[in-house]
Amino acid sequence: MKTATTAATVLAICNLAAASSHFKRQNDTGVGLAYSPPYYPSPWMDPEAEGWQEAYAQAKAFVSDLTLLEKVNLTTGTGWMADLCVGNVGSIPRVGWRGLCLQDGPQGIRFADYVSYFTSSQLAGATWNRDLIRDRARAMALEARDKGIDVLLAPAVGPLGRFPTGGRNWEGFSPDPYLAGVAAAESVKGIQETGVIATIKHLIMNEQEHFRERGNGISYGYSVVEAISSNVDDKTMHELYLWPFADAIRAGAGSVMCSYQQVNNSYGCQNSAVLNHLLKEELGFQGFVLSDWAAQHTGVAAAVAGLDMSMPGDVTFNSRTSYWGANLTNAVLNGTVPEYRIDDMAMRIMAAFFKVGRTIEDAPEINFSSWTRDSDGPVHWAAKEGVQTINQHIDVRRDHGDLIRRIAAQGTVLLKNEGSLPLNKPKFVAVIGEDAGSRVGGPNGCPNQGCNSGTLAAGWGSGTASFPYLITPDAALQRKAVEDGTRYESILSNWEHELTASLVGEPDATALVFVNANSGEGFIEVDGNVGDRNNLTLWNGGDDLIEIVAAHNPNTIIIIHSTGPVVVSEWYDNPNITAILWAGLPGQESGNAITDILYGRVNPGGKTPFTWGASEESYGVKIVYEPNNGDDAPQGDFDDGIFIDYRWFDSQDDEPIFEFGFGLSYTTFEFSDIRVERSNASEYKPNTGESIPAPRIGANHSSDYTDYVFPEGFRRIDQFIYPYLNSTDPKQTLGDRFYGDEAEDFLPPGATDDSRRPAHPAGGGPGGNPQLWDVMYTVFATVTNTGSVVGEEVAQLYVSLGGPDDPAKVLRGFERIRIDPGTSETFRADITRRDLSNWDTVSQNWVISDCPKSIYVGNSSRNLPLHAALQ
Ligand SMILES: *[C@@H]1O[C@H](CO)[C@@H](O)[C@H](O)[C@H]1NC(C)=O
Ligand SMILES: *[C@@H]1O[C@H](CO)[C@@H](O)[C@H](O)[C@H]1NC(C)=O
Ligand SMILES: *[C@@H]1O[C@H](CO)[C@@H](O)[C@H](O)[C@H]1NC(C)=O
Ligand SMILES: *[C@@H]1O[C@H](CO)[C@@H](O)[C@H](O)[C@H]1NC(C)=O
Ligand SMILES: *[C@@H]1O[C@H](CO)[C@@H](O)[C@H](O)[C@H]1NC(C)=O
Ligand SMILES: *[C@@H]1O[C@H](CO)[C@@H](O)[C@H](O)[C@H]1NC(C)=O
Ligand SMILES: *[C@@H]1O[C@H](CO)[C@@H](O)[C@H](O)[C@H]1NC(C)=O
Ligand SMILES: *[C@@H]1O[C@H](CO)[C@@H](O)[C@H](O)[C@H]1NC(C)=O
Ligand SMILES: *[C@@H]1O[C@H](CO)[C@@H](O)[C@H](O)[C@H]1NC(C)=O
Ligand SMILES: *[C@@H]1O[C@H](CO)[C@@H](O)[C@H](O)[C@H]1NC(C)=O
């Protein structure tokens, strides 16, 4: 494992890579289900880890002084709706610390008022604009900070987007791991520079909503209890799904959320191969792992498998019991969970806290409640206790509306334009479709956005916020029309076919048709869609509406609000359809942003962050909508390996309608003069050496059970999760086993080992071996604006790794460049060692194969006029 890769092994890699790149059942009987190998012990923090030294020292000073009960308090949520935030850990009253407030989510602050509603992450991804992505995250985190939030449960790169119908794809950036990784890293930096801890989630392969959770009432009408297992081979794990997590961790992410579903038939929040081996050993993650809400299913097993924080703390919402809390205290006292493990949990949590610049002294006040908009009410909502002012209704929005408008406009993708855009004082604009108008019941009228009516500006689920206002396309376009002296009429329904046909059939009508397709999180069902979409077509009769308008109007412009691709095959090439735009989920400034684009105030420069196939079948994958393993856990075999999205279409030689990376502008660009400079990167050395032995932080605790029972006269809040024991008899704490099938006493071999651990060859720093980011080549190309207006082009660099089982090409660089008409700018992209490597399952390391490698530069995954070979 620790020998340097020799020339001979390099030669063999081309073939090795081919042999192990798809997940295969062990045999064809269906018996040999995927299996996740054990990795113990759970790696403890490294005091010398890059970027964490100071945080480690501060955490050590703080944690050294804590009692066992206080450490346990840090690790365990106080229960669902027990406190003000969506997640809260216990406080440490002795030092005057209020604990932590954790809050969703990636499109804005959930369950709070006077906050901004940002664009979806997916639309931010479509900007391909690093600065804007970072600004978005920073702005969101500033709002979070001012409400008193310590941990913002964002960004998401899982789901990555294997399924085009995946319900939560809009919470992430793109199914391309490189784009997702860059965007996640920028988001982590943007969030953490405000003093808020970022959470990269959901680790890992949480690609579908169906069957994601262990039986909790949502069994989709089946008797299946266990959650689905995402089964994936080691190479695909590294080259695809883990890739963007590595970027986020390298960027310093303070926390990671583990996922609901299983990986190789082991739950995400107790999977030692994922948490101990991949995350903490290989990626050198120094922060803390928190469970998705009620995704924890064991106490001791989760603790030794690498979980650091239980959210929201109770076994199931409001169960009054916890796998941790008193059970964790008990498990440390009875010697099952090693003491260094609880020390390490506390260290990881506090190190993340100090790393982002927080201090114990000035913990900001939490001035909102997730559970009501009333000003006064119970702090402890579930218990209905502690009535006081809980909502100060602080407006934290600043001027973020301008930023949101810019992101939404920059992310909007012009998919087709036969010259009808930009609009210039048109004589008559007819706006058609319910998706252009407001929602009966108001923009916040459906809890967690769990409906689809009115203009679609946000998906549904926990990744939602509250609109401070929602500019509809109808409102903004009408204002613009009135300004211009344009006649304006809108029919904000999809079902007024006759009226619509007659209106758009009038002479000189420019018809703007707004259509949508929605999705969200699996705890809400909308129109029969349990989170994931049931199909790839438009909702609410959108295709019929388009057909009717286009049959009567020769200048029909389609605007799509959606959470991913839709099938446009039936109508995209209709000559009466003169333009098509994808506007994603634009958030509160929806109407303003689309008006900016339609009228050319902003020249479109967004590029589609996913592929638009001709049909749903053309993607080659399908969500597991029905049980496929009897009453046992459904099995999701990721047998497409690394071939998702454009890599799949390339491998099938299938022409998509609009390819990944594609997007038009009101000007034109040309690419020329590719130049490659080779850097003098040093030779790659596998990480070697050993860790320190597991450190004990603080004094030994007493082993007298009477020190851990509820203090005399302690007033307990109903339903609250505490670290204290009920009684000095441990049986009292353990209570009735919840599921009856957990072997809580069984500790896997090595689980309590505290001796030095050998280094992981691909490890050595947060994100992995630092040498993976060595620059091997720098590519230059000239981009010229050959049109007559200023525009922004996203220059894209793709690499062909050249192996028999490699994708035809993979994205490995991009830059959004503003270019004046008639002038040129230079595109520059660094290619790192990681960018050129394959994962070698034998040496458990990244290896540059000797297969011939070439690079391509252009403005989409299928328009790559420049190429060069890499020497
Ligand atoms: C298939 O795999 C299972 C589990 O590993 C094993 O018990 C069974 O014997 C195998 N069957 C065949 C035909 O190899
Ligand atoms: C899952 O199983 C596959 C196939 O045996 C293996 O390559 C991979 O490393 C396993 N991954 C995890 C996380 O258990
Ligand atoms: C643990 O947290 C709870 C809730 O904040 C608090 O009441 C209790 O005093 C804390 N216990 C310790 C030992 O700090
Ligand atoms: C301890 O955990 C078990 C499940 O393993 C649960 O049944 C019991 O209620 C828990 N005890 C407490 C005090 O939460
Ligand atoms: C130790 O405590 C844990 C948590 O309450 C419990 O699950 C486990 O069964 C206990 N083991 C022993 C040997 O007492
Ligand atoms: C609201 O909370 C923030 C962050 O703690 C704090 O700065 C601000 O003063 C609070 N606002 C009020 C009115 O208390
Ligand atoms: C696809 O799903 C949407 C939303 O449920 C529905 O409106 C539409 O009719 C469905 N399409 C087809 C072809 O069934
Ligand atoms: C295009 O619109 C005209 C009306 O302006 C209509 O006569 C014609 O049939 C339409 N063409 C198509 C392909 O729908
Ligand atoms: C590359 O670096 C090595 C070691 O640092 C040095 O010996 C060599 O001269 C360098 N080569 C070039 C072309 O700069
Ligand atoms: C602990 O004591 C409380 C109060 O008497 C009781 O409600 C609870 O059920 C007890 N828990 C266990 C696990 O015995």
PDB file of C-alpha atoms and ligand atoms in Angstrom, residues 145-148 364-365 367 392 394, ligand 6:
ATOM      1  CA  ARG A 145     -25.497  34.882  11.117  1.00  0.00           C
ATOM      2  CA  ASP A 146     -27.771  37.794  11.907  1.00  0.00           C
ATOM      3  CA  LYS A 147     -30.556  35.460  12.917  1.00  0.00           C
ATOM      4  CA  GLY A 148     -28.145  33.718  15.291  1.00  0.00           C
ATOM      5  CA  PRO A 364     -24.990  35.843  18.834  1.00  0.00           C
ATOM      6  CA  GLU A 365     -28.501  35.788  20.132  1.00  0.00           C
ATOM      7  CA  ASN A 367     -33.674  35.972  17.411  1.00  0.00           C
ATOM      8  CA  GLN A 392     -37.758  39.692  16.715  1.00  0.00           C
ATOM      9  CA  ILE A 394     -35.111  41.219  12.237  1.00  0.00           C
TER      10      ILE A 394
HETATM   11  C1  LIG B   6     -30.526  39.479  16.287  1.00  0.00           C
HETATM   12  O1  LIG B   6     -29.460  38.598  16.336  1.00  0.00           O
HETATM   13  C2  LIG B   6     -28.251  39.138  15.875  1.00  0.00           C
HETATM   14  C3  LIG B   6     -27.299  38.028  15.898  1.00  0.00           C
HETATM   15  O2  LIG B   6     -27.242  37.542  17.172  1.00  0.00           O
HETATM   16  C4  LIG B   6     -27.785  40.279  16.732  1.00  0.00           C
HETATM   17  O3  LIG B   6     -26.628  40.835  16.184  1.00  0.00           O
HETATM   18  C5  LIG B   6     -28.854  41.284  16.738  1.00  0.00           C
HETATM   19  O4  LIG B   6     -28.502  42.271  17.664  1.00  0.00           O
HETATM   20  C6  LIG B   6     -30.160  40.657  17.133  1.00  0.00           C
HETATM   21  N1  LIG B   6     -31.142  41.646  16.980  1.00  0.00           N
HETATM   22  C7  LIG B   6     -31.790  42.115  17.982  1.00  0.00           C
HETATM   23  C8  LIG B   6     -32.775  43.165  17.689  1.00  0.00           C
HETATM   24  O5  LIG B   6     -31.621  41.681  19.096  1.00  0.00           O
END
